[in-house]
mmCIF file of C-alpha atoms in Angstrom:
data_model
loop_
_atom_site.group_PDB
_atom_site.id
_atom_site.type_symbol
_atom_site.label_atom_id
_atom_site.label_comp_id
_atom_site.label_asym_id
_atom_site.label_seq_id
_atom_site.Cartn_x
_atom_site.Cartn_y
_atom_site.Cartn_z
ATOM 1 C CA MET A 1 -82.303 41.662 2.602
ATOM 2 C CA SER A 2 -85.772 40.577 1.439
ATOM 3 C CA VAL A 3 -87.049 37.267 2.700
ATOM 4 C CA SER A 4 -87.150 35.735 -0.792
ATOM 5 C CA VAL A 5 -83.553 36.705 -1.585
ATOM 6 C CA ALA A 6 -82.463 35.411 1.817
ATOM 7 C CA GLY A 7 -84.222 32.134 1.125
ATOM 8 C CA TYR A 8 -82.470 31.541 -2.182
ATOM 9 C CA SER A 9 -79.115 32.643 -0.744
ATOM 10 C CA LEU A 10 -79.453 30.244 2.171
ATOM 11 C CA ALA A 11 -80.509 27.449 -0.188
ATOM 12 C CA VAL A 12 -77.308 27.911 -2.199
ATOM 13 C CA LEU A 13 -75.282 27.940 1.027
ATOM 14 C CA ALA A 14 -77.032 24.795 2.317
ATOM 15 C CA VAL A 15 -76.437 22.891 -0.919
ATOM 16 C CA ALA A 16 -72.769 23.895 -0.901
ATOM 17 C CA LEU A 17 -72.229 22.910 2.739
ATOM 18 C CA ILE A 18 -74.055 19.591 2.431
ATOM 19 C CA GLY A 19 -72.593 18.563 -0.932
ATOM 20 C CA PRO A 20 -69.392 19.825 -2.587
ATOM 21 C CA VAL A 21 -67.699 21.476 0.408
ATOM 22 C CA PRO A 22 -67.626 18.289 2.563
ATOM 23 C CA ALA A 23 -66.543 16.277 -0.469
ATOM 24 C CA LEU A 24 -63.573 18.573 -1.129
ATOM 25 C CA LEU A 25 -62.580 18.888 2.529
ATOM 26 C CA ALA A 26 -62.834 15.135 3.151
ATOM 27 C CA ARG A 27 -60.366 14.454 0.316
ATOM 28 C CA ALA A 28 -57.929 17.159 1.428
ATOM 29 C CA ARG A 29 -54.718 15.910 3.023
ATOM 30 C CA TRP A 30 -53.521 19.306 4.212
ATOM 31 C CA THR A 31 -56.057 19.059 7.046
ATOM 32 C CA HIS A 32 -53.738 16.427 8.586
ATOM 33 C CA ARG A 33 -51.257 19.215 9.279
ATOM 34 C CA GLU A 34 -53.714 20.987 11.597
ATOM 35 C CA PRO A 35 -56.329 18.417 12.636
ATOM 36 C CA ARG A 36 -57.657 20.403 15.598
ATOM 37 C CA ALA A 37 -58.363 23.485 13.473
ATOM 38 C CA ALA A 38 -59.843 21.283 10.754
ATOM 39 C CA LEU A 39 -62.250 19.824 13.321
ATOM 40 C CA VAL A 40 -63.466 23.300 14.240
ATOM 41 C CA CYS A 41 -64.005 23.942 10.538
ATOM 42 C CA TRP A 42 -66.029 20.734 10.212
ATOM 43 C CA GLN A 43 -68.163 21.776 13.203
ATOM 44 C CA ALA A 44 -68.821 25.139 11.563
ATOM 45 C CA ILE A 45 -69.797 23.439 8.307
ATOM 46 C CA GLY A 46 -72.259 21.163 10.122
ATOM 47 C CA LEU A 47 -73.879 23.936 12.165
ATOM 48 C CA SER A 48 -73.988 26.455 9.328
ATOM 49 C CA GLY A 49 -75.310 23.856 6.881
ATOM 50 C CA GLY A 50 -78.127 22.890 9.239
ATOM 51 C CA LEU A 51 -79.090 26.506 9.929
ATOM 52 C CA ALA A 52 -78.942 27.352 6.228
ATOM 53 C CA LEU A 53 -81.166 24.388 5.365
ATOM 54 C CA LEU A 54 -83.808 25.321 7.930
ATOM 55 C CA GLY A 55 -83.522 29.032 7.220
ATOM 56 C CA SER A 56 -83.893 28.638 3.457
ATOM 57 C CA ILE A 57 -87.101 26.584 3.721
ATOM 58 C CA THR A 58 -88.547 29.014 6.284
ATOM 59 C CA ALA A 59 -87.661 32.067 4.196
ATOM 60 C CA MET A 60 -89.144 30.598 1.011
ATOM 61 C CA ALA A 61 -92.310 29.666 2.896
ATOM 62 C CA LEU A 62 -92.752 33.228 4.240
ATOM 63 C CA ALA A 63 -91.711 34.984 1.012
ATOM 64 C CA PRO A 64 -95.278 36.169 0.114
ATOM 65 C CA LEU A 65 -95.395 38.243 3.318
ATOM 66 C CA GLY A 66 -92.469 40.409 2.153
ATOM 67 C CA GLY A 67 -89.873 42.290 4.162
ATOM 68 C CA GLY A 68 -87.097 40.614 6.080
ATOM 69 C CA LEU A 69 -87.390 37.167 7.625
ATOM 70 C CA LEU A 70 -88.085 38.427 11.167
ATOM 71 C CA ALA A 71 -90.684 40.903 9.888
ATOM 72 C CA ALA A 72 -92.336 38.207 7.764
ATOM 73 C CA LEU A 73 -92.379 35.826 10.716
ATOM 74 C CA GLY A 74 -93.943 38.544 12.895
ATOM 75 C CA THR A 75 -96.611 39.196 10.259
ATOM 76 C CA TRP A 76 -97.418 35.480 10.035
ATOM 77 C CA VAL A 77 -97.785 35.158 13.824
ATOM 78 C CA THR A 78 -99.927 38.317 14.004
ATOM 79 C CA ARG A 79 -102.290 37.050 11.317
ATOM 80 C CA LEU A 80 -102.582 33.668 13.016
ATOM 81 C CA ALA A 81 -103.412 35.417 16.304
ATOM 82 C CA GLY A 82 -106.011 37.509 14.442
ATOM 83 C CA GLY A 83 -107.863 34.402 13.324
ATOM 84 C CA ASP A 84 -106.376 33.912 9.846
ATOM 85 C CA LEU A 85 -105.580 30.194 9.939
ATOM 86 C CA THR A 86 -103.431 30.415 6.796
ATOM 87 C CA GLY A 87 -101.336 33.264 8.187
ATOM 88 C CA GLY A 88 -101.608 34.927 4.806
ATOM 89 C CA LEU A 89 -99.888 32.069 2.996
ATOM 90 C CA GLY A 90 -101.021 30.000 0.040
ATOM 91 C CA THR A 91 -101.172 26.214 0.041
ATOM 92 C CA TRP A 92 -97.683 25.704 -1.401
ATOM 93 C CA HIS A 93 -96.074 28.065 1.080
ATOM 94 C CA GLN A 94 -97.939 26.429 3.963
ATOM 95 C CA VAL A 95 -96.509 23.077 2.824
ATOM 96 C CA LEU A 96 -93.005 24.580 2.884
ATOM 97 C CA LEU A 97 -93.566 25.921 6.387
ATOM 98 C CA VAL A 98 -94.766 22.533 7.601
ATOM 99 C CA ALA A 99 -91.661 20.994 5.964
ATOM 100 C CA THR A 100 -89.523 23.343 8.057
ATOM 101 C CA PHE A 101 -91.100 22.065 11.261
ATOM 102 C CA VAL A 102 -90.751 18.456 10.085
ATOM 103 C CA VAL A 103 -87.028 18.844 9.287
ATOM 104 C CA TYR A 104 -86.406 20.679 12.561
ATOM 105 C CA ALA A 105 -88.285 18.031 14.557
ATOM 106 C CA ARG A 106 -86.363 15.262 12.795
ATOM 107 C CA LEU A 107 -82.979 16.844 13.516
ATOM 108 C CA VAL A 108 -83.804 17.471 17.183
ATOM 109 C CA GLY A 109 -85.469 14.068 17.595
ATOM 110 C CA VAL A 110 -82.602 12.132 16.022
ATOM 111 C CA LEU A 111 -80.055 14.051 18.095
ATOM 112 C CA ALA A 112 -81.953 13.211 21.288
ATOM 113 C CA ALA A 113 -82.307 9.557 20.252
ATOM 114 C CA THR A 114 -78.613 9.339 19.353
ATOM 115 C CA VAL A 115 -77.574 10.832 22.687
ATOM 116 C CA TYR A 116 -79.797 8.405 24.578
ATOM 117 C CA ARG A 117 -78.757 5.337 22.582
ATOM 118 C CA THR A 118 -75.046 6.175 22.859
ATOM 119 C CA TRP A 119 -75.331 6.835 26.585
ATOM 120 C CA ASN A 120 -77.265 3.601 27.083
ATOM 121 C CA ASP A 121 -74.792 1.518 25.027
ATOM 122 C CA ARG A 122 -71.847 2.888 26.988
ATOM 123 C CA ARG A 123 -73.561 2.329 30.325
ATOM 124 C CA ARG A 124 -74.346 -1.299 29.474
ATOM 125 C CA HIS A 125 -70.820 -1.956 28.281
ATOM 126 C CA ARG A 126 -69.307 -0.302 31.374
ATOM 127 C CA ASP A 127 -71.439 -2.586 33.528
ATOM 128 C CA LEU A 128 -70.280 -5.576 31.488
ATOM 129 C CA VAL A 129 -66.629 -4.547 31.773
ATOM 130 C CA ASP A 130 -66.943 -4.129 35.541
ATOM 131 C CA LEU A 131 -68.452 -7.596 35.735
ATOM 132 C CA VAL A 132 -66.037 -9.637 33.600
ATOM 133 C CA ALA A 133 -62.789 -7.631 33.418
ATOM 134 C CA ASP A 134 -59.631 -8.889 35.103
ATOM 135 C CA PRO A 135 -57.417 -6.711 37.331
ATOM 136 C CA TRP A 136 -54.597 -4.789 35.697
ATOM 137 C CA PRO A 137 -51.457 -6.972 35.745
ATOM 138 C CA THR A 138 -48.848 -6.111 38.324
ATOM 139 C CA GLY A 139 -45.680 -4.679 36.859
ATOM 140 C CA ARG A 140 -47.257 -3.277 33.680
ATOM 141 C CA PRO A 141 -47.422 0.531 33.346
ATOM 142 C CA GLY A 142 -50.704 2.387 33.541
ATOM 143 C CA ASN A 143 -54.095 1.184 34.598
ATOM 144 C CA GLY A 144 -57.315 -0.019 33.032
ATOM 145 C CA HIS A 145 -59.607 -2.992 32.586
ATOM 146 C CA VAL A 146 -58.431 -6.210 30.942
ATOM 147 C CA LEU A 147 -60.824 -8.382 28.923
ATOM 148 C CA GLN A 148 -59.739 -11.933 28.192
ATOM 149 C CA HIS A 149 -59.730 -12.183 24.402
ATOM 150 C CA PRO A 150 -57.053 -13.516 22.030
ATOM 151 C CA GLY A 151 -57.664 -10.683 19.596
ATOM 152 C CA ALA A 152 -56.107 -7.247 20.011
ATOM 153 C CA ALA A 153 -58.116 -4.153 20.878
ATOM 154 C CA ALA A 154 -57.742 -1.096 23.073
ATOM 155 C CA TYR A 155 -60.526 1.423 23.522
ATOM 156 C CA CYS A 156 -62.118 3.852 25.934
ATOM 157 C CA LEU A 157 -65.728 4.383 26.983
ATOM 158 C CA PRO A 158 -66.263 8.128 27.583
ATOM 159 C CA GLY A 159 -68.762 9.557 30.043
ATOM 160 C CA ARG A 160 -69.066 10.565 33.679
ATOM 161 C CA ALA A 161 -67.545 7.214 34.701
ATOM 162 C CA PRO A 162 -65.067 6.497 31.881
ATOM 163 C CA ARG A 163 -63.296 3.189 31.319
ATOM 164 C CA VAL A 164 -60.127 2.282 29.425
ATOM 165 C CA VAL A 165 -60.311 -1.292 28.171
ATOM 166 C CA ILE A 166 -57.600 -3.463 26.625
ATOM 167 C CA THR A 167 -57.818 -7.093 25.608
ATOM 168 C CA SER A 168 -55.381 -9.678 26.917
ATOM 169 C CA GLY A 169 -54.270 -10.267 23.313
ATOM 170 C CA ALA A 170 -53.235 -6.628 22.952
ATOM 171 C CA LEU A 171 -51.668 -6.568 26.403
ATOM 172 C CA ASP A 172 -49.489 -9.566 25.559
ATOM 173 C CA ALA A 173 -48.460 -8.091 22.191
ATOM 174 C CA LEU A 174 -47.369 -4.647 23.435
ATOM 175 C CA ASP A 175 -44.184 -3.811 25.274
ATOM 176 C CA ASP A 176 -44.213 -1.271 28.097
ATOM 177 C CA ALA A 177 -43.448 1.746 25.898
ATOM 178 C CA GLU A 178 -46.177 0.797 23.417
ATOM 179 C CA LEU A 179 -48.655 0.187 26.229
ATOM 180 C CA ARG A 180 -47.948 3.612 27.731
ATOM 181 C CA ALA A 181 -48.483 5.156 24.296
ATOM 182 C CA VAL A 182 -51.841 3.441 23.761
ATOM 183 C CA LEU A 183 -53.046 4.441 27.228
ATOM 184 C CA ALA A 184 -51.938 8.050 26.609
ATOM 185 C CA HIS A 185 -53.918 8.054 23.351
ATOM 186 C CA GLU A 186 -57.096 6.793 25.044
ATOM 187 C CA ASP A 187 -56.634 9.224 27.927
ATOM 188 C CA ALA A 188 -56.487 12.075 25.394
ATOM 189 C CA HIS A 189 -59.916 11.066 24.071
ATOM 190 C CA LEU A 190 -61.341 11.045 27.589
ATOM 191 C CA ARG A 191 -59.782 14.269 28.885
ATOM 192 C CA GLU A 192 -60.680 16.288 25.777
ATOM 193 C CA ARG A 193 -64.207 14.792 25.565
ATOM 194 C CA HIS A 194 -63.948 13.852 21.913
ATOM 195 C CA ASP A 195 -67.232 11.999 22.278
ATOM 196 C CA LEU A 196 -69.042 15.343 22.465
ATOM 197 C CA VAL A 197 -67.436 16.407 19.187
ATOM 198 C CA ALA A 198 -68.346 13.188 17.384
ATOM 199 C CA LEU A 199 -71.921 12.923 18.663
ATOM 200 C CA PRO A 200 -73.558 15.670 16.520
ATOM 201 C CA PHE A 201 -72.000 14.210 13.367
ATOM 202 C CA ALA A 202 -73.342 10.763 14.227
ATOM 203 C CA ALA A 203 -76.807 12.280 14.697
ATOM 204 C CA TRP A 204 -76.504 14.335 11.499
ATOM 205 C CA THR A 205 -75.651 11.153 9.571
ATOM 206 C CA ARG A 206 -78.634 9.270 11.002
ATOM 207 C CA ALA A 207 -81.018 12.184 10.371
ATOM 208 C CA LEU A 208 -80.033 12.730 6.728
ATOM 209 C CA PRO A 209 -78.276 9.522 5.610
ATOM 210 C CA TRP A 210 -78.982 10.042 1.917
ATOM 211 C CA PHE A 211 -76.507 12.935 1.598
ATOM 212 C CA PRO A 212 -72.992 11.634 0.718
ATOM 213 C CA GLY A 213 -71.411 14.829 2.022
ATOM 214 C CA ILE A 214 -72.771 14.196 5.496
ATOM 215 C CA ARG A 215 -71.405 10.650 5.537
ATOM 216 C CA ARG A 216 -68.016 11.983 4.413
ATOM 217 C CA ALA A 217 -68.118 14.541 7.215
ATOM 218 C CA ARG A 218 -68.552 11.875 9.876
ATOM 219 C CA SER A 219 -65.730 9.728 8.484
ATOM 220 C CA ALA A 220 -63.380 12.713 8.231
ATOM 221 C CA VAL A 221 -64.199 13.890 11.761
ATOM 222 C CA ASP A 222 -63.560 10.405 13.171
ATOM 223 C CA SER A 223 -60.123 10.321 11.529
ATOM 224 C CA LEU A 224 -59.231 13.837 12.655
ATOM 225 C CA LEU A 225 -60.223 13.058 16.241
ATOM 226 C CA GLU A 226 -57.804 10.128 16.230
ATOM 227 C CA MET A 227 -55.030 12.379 14.907
ATOM 228 C CA VAL A 228 -55.741 14.967 17.605
ATOM 229 C CA ALA A 229 -55.508 12.218 20.239
ATOM 230 C CA ASP A 230 -52.236 11.046 18.670
ATOM 231 C CA ASP A 231 -50.825 14.586 18.819
ATOM 232 C CA THR A 232 -51.810 14.908 22.479
ATOM 233 C CA ALA A 233 -50.422 11.478 23.355
ATOM 234 C CA VAL A 234 -46.964 12.087 21.880
ATOM 235 C CA HIS A 235 -46.378 14.788 24.491
ATOM 236 C CA ARG A 236 -46.410 11.976 27.076
ATOM 237 C CA CYS A 237 -44.994 9.026 25.148
ATOM 238 C CA GLU A 238 -42.571 8.100 22.379
ATOM 239 C CA ARG A 239 -43.865 8.825 18.892
ATOM 240 C CA ASN A 240 -42.387 5.637 17.440
ATOM 241 C CA ALA A 241 -43.867 3.581 20.267
ATOM 242 C CA LEU A 242 -47.362 4.826 19.478
ATOM 243 C CA ALA A 243 -46.893 4.135 15.774
ATOM 244 C CA SER A 244 -45.654 0.584 16.390
ATOM 245 C CA ALA A 245 -48.467 -0.065 18.904
ATOM 246 C CA LEU A 246 -51.133 1.032 16.408
ATOM 247 C CA ALA A 247 -49.606 -1.114 13.670
ATOM 248 C CA ARG A 248 -49.313 -4.123 15.980
ATOM 249 C CA ILE A 249 -52.912 -3.927 17.229
ATOM 250 C CA ALA A 250 -54.257 -3.393 13.710
ATOM 251 C CA THR A 251 -52.244 -6.345 12.383
ATOM 252 C CA ILE A 252 -53.411 -8.765 15.084
ATOM 253 C CA GLY A 253 -57.000 -7.482 15.212
ATOM 254 C CA GLY A 254 -59.767 -9.973 15.847
ATOM 255 C CA ALA A 255 -61.530 -8.134 18.702
ATOM 256 C CA ALA A 256 -64.611 -6.007 18.112
ATOM 257 C CA THR A 257 -65.025 -2.518 19.555
ATOM 258 C CA PRO A 258 -68.443 -1.621 21.023
ATOM 259 C CA ASP A 259 -70.591 1.208 19.691
ATOM 260 C CA GLY A 260 -69.811 4.548 21.285
ATOM 261 C CA ALA A 261 -66.212 3.644 22.123
ATOM 262 C CA PHE A 262 -63.015 5.233 20.829
ATOM 263 C CA ALA A 263 -60.667 2.520 19.606
ATOM 264 C CA SER A 264 -56.929 3.066 19.395
ATOM 265 C CA THR A 265 -57.055 1.855 15.781
ATOM 266 C CA GLY A 266 -59.974 4.091 14.836
ATOM 267 C CA GLY A 267 -59.831 6.216 11.714
ATOM 268 C CA THR A 268 -57.340 5.324 8.989
ATOM 269 C CA THR A 269 -54.626 3.473 10.899
ATOM 270 C CA LEU A 270 -52.102 3.373 8.054
ATOM 271 C CA ALA A 271 -52.355 7.139 7.495
ATOM 272 C CA ARG A 272 -51.963 7.737 11.227
ATOM 273 C CA VAL A 273 -48.885 5.500 11.455
ATOM 274 C CA ARG A 274 -47.278 7.293 8.512
ATOM 275 C CA ARG A 275 -48.134 10.648 10.071
ATOM 276 C CA LEU A 276 -46.537 9.624 13.364
ATOM 277 C CA LEU A 277 -43.357 8.362 11.721
ATOM 278 C CA ASP A 278 -43.111 11.358 9.368
ATOM 279 C CA PRO A 279 -44.868 14.261 11.140
ATOM 280 C CA PRO A 280 -46.248 16.939 8.777
ATOM 281 C CA GLU A 281 -44.925 20.442 9.148
ATOM 282 C CA ARG A 282 -47.298 22.545 11.240
ATOM 283 C CA SER A 283 -48.592 25.724 9.626
ATOM 284 C CA GLY A 284 -49.693 28.773 11.585
ATOM 285 C CA ALA A 285 -51.029 30.337 8.381
ATOM 286 C CA LEU A 286 -53.164 27.292 7.603
ATOM 287 C CA ARG A 287 -54.400 27.212 11.188
ATOM 288 C CA ALA A 288 -55.422 30.871 10.967
ATOM 289 C CA VAL A 289 -57.225 30.298 7.650
ATOM 290 C CA LEU A 290 -59.164 27.329 9.065
ATOM 291 C CA TYR A 291 -60.194 29.171 12.227
ATOM 292 C CA GLY A 292 -61.112 32.254 10.208
ATOM 293 C CA THR A 293 -63.204 30.184 7.786
ATOM 294 C CA ALA A 294 -64.952 28.494 10.706
ATOM 295 C CA ALA A 295 -65.769 31.859 12.297
ATOM 296 C CA LEU A 296 -67.209 33.131 9.007
ATOM 297 C CA LEU A 297 -69.315 30.005 8.559
ATOM 298 C CA PHE A 298 -70.673 30.289 12.108
ATOM 299 C CA VAL A 299 -72.082 33.794 11.445
ATOM 300 C CA LEU A 300 -72.863 33.586 7.712
ATOM 301 C CA PRO A 301 -76.458 32.250 8.014
ATOM 302 C CA ALA A 302 -77.297 34.976 10.553
ATOM 303 C CA LEU A 303 -75.781 37.651 8.299
ATOM 304 C CA VAL A 304 -77.891 36.463 5.362
ATOM 305 C CA LEU A 305 -81.074 36.403 7.425
ATOM 306 C CA LEU A 306 -80.474 39.854 8.873
#
């Protein structure tokens, strides 16, 4: 495929994966039937969209050199090494090439900054929890850190030294079965490292905040992660207990959750409670379609470039 055709093809793919595709998928309710597979699909959309965006700008910039993208890139490097400071490109195409480097640097820089800020926020809050938290009450199931606060909140702080935190208001409001359910939900976040799934979408949103599709992607991923944690938790607790615990904590409220934490009432709590009380029918066919679509999206930019 010629470099110019590849550039236009990747531009169409990038526009689709940054705009209408996230909008349609975010509104879809059938993803609630297979949230784990839907998450993989969202990851494929994010990665493929980013590669398509960078690849399209690069291909359009190198279009005057002809041939495929790799051949055009080789020609550009060879001409630069031979002393041609333009690499054989006109002013407009040089601007496009510089734009590629700027977008790439922004994406990498924002990802690094997001990782550092999230890590730093969690570390500071873990230190604060260790300093002011009360011991877990004797006779209550599970374990964790108790913060004295009349409001209700339960959340976890992922990382190498994770913490599960619950306010005294939530602890007083929940019975033993509900408490076990909440702790099982937070443990699911920690064991499956959902923070690593959410982090790229947080960075993607900060890097390109003006695209509505990217904001929808982050919101949808946050909700799906909560549903995945719910599905994992119900293997260790009563489904109705988790639903009632979520509703009780959301109703009382009044306690803020720190940045970088996974709160038990994250996502759309009402939709999660309804889903727990009336579980959707699982679909192997839908799961296969979602995984197949994700696999195609992962390789599609490379196929276009090659």
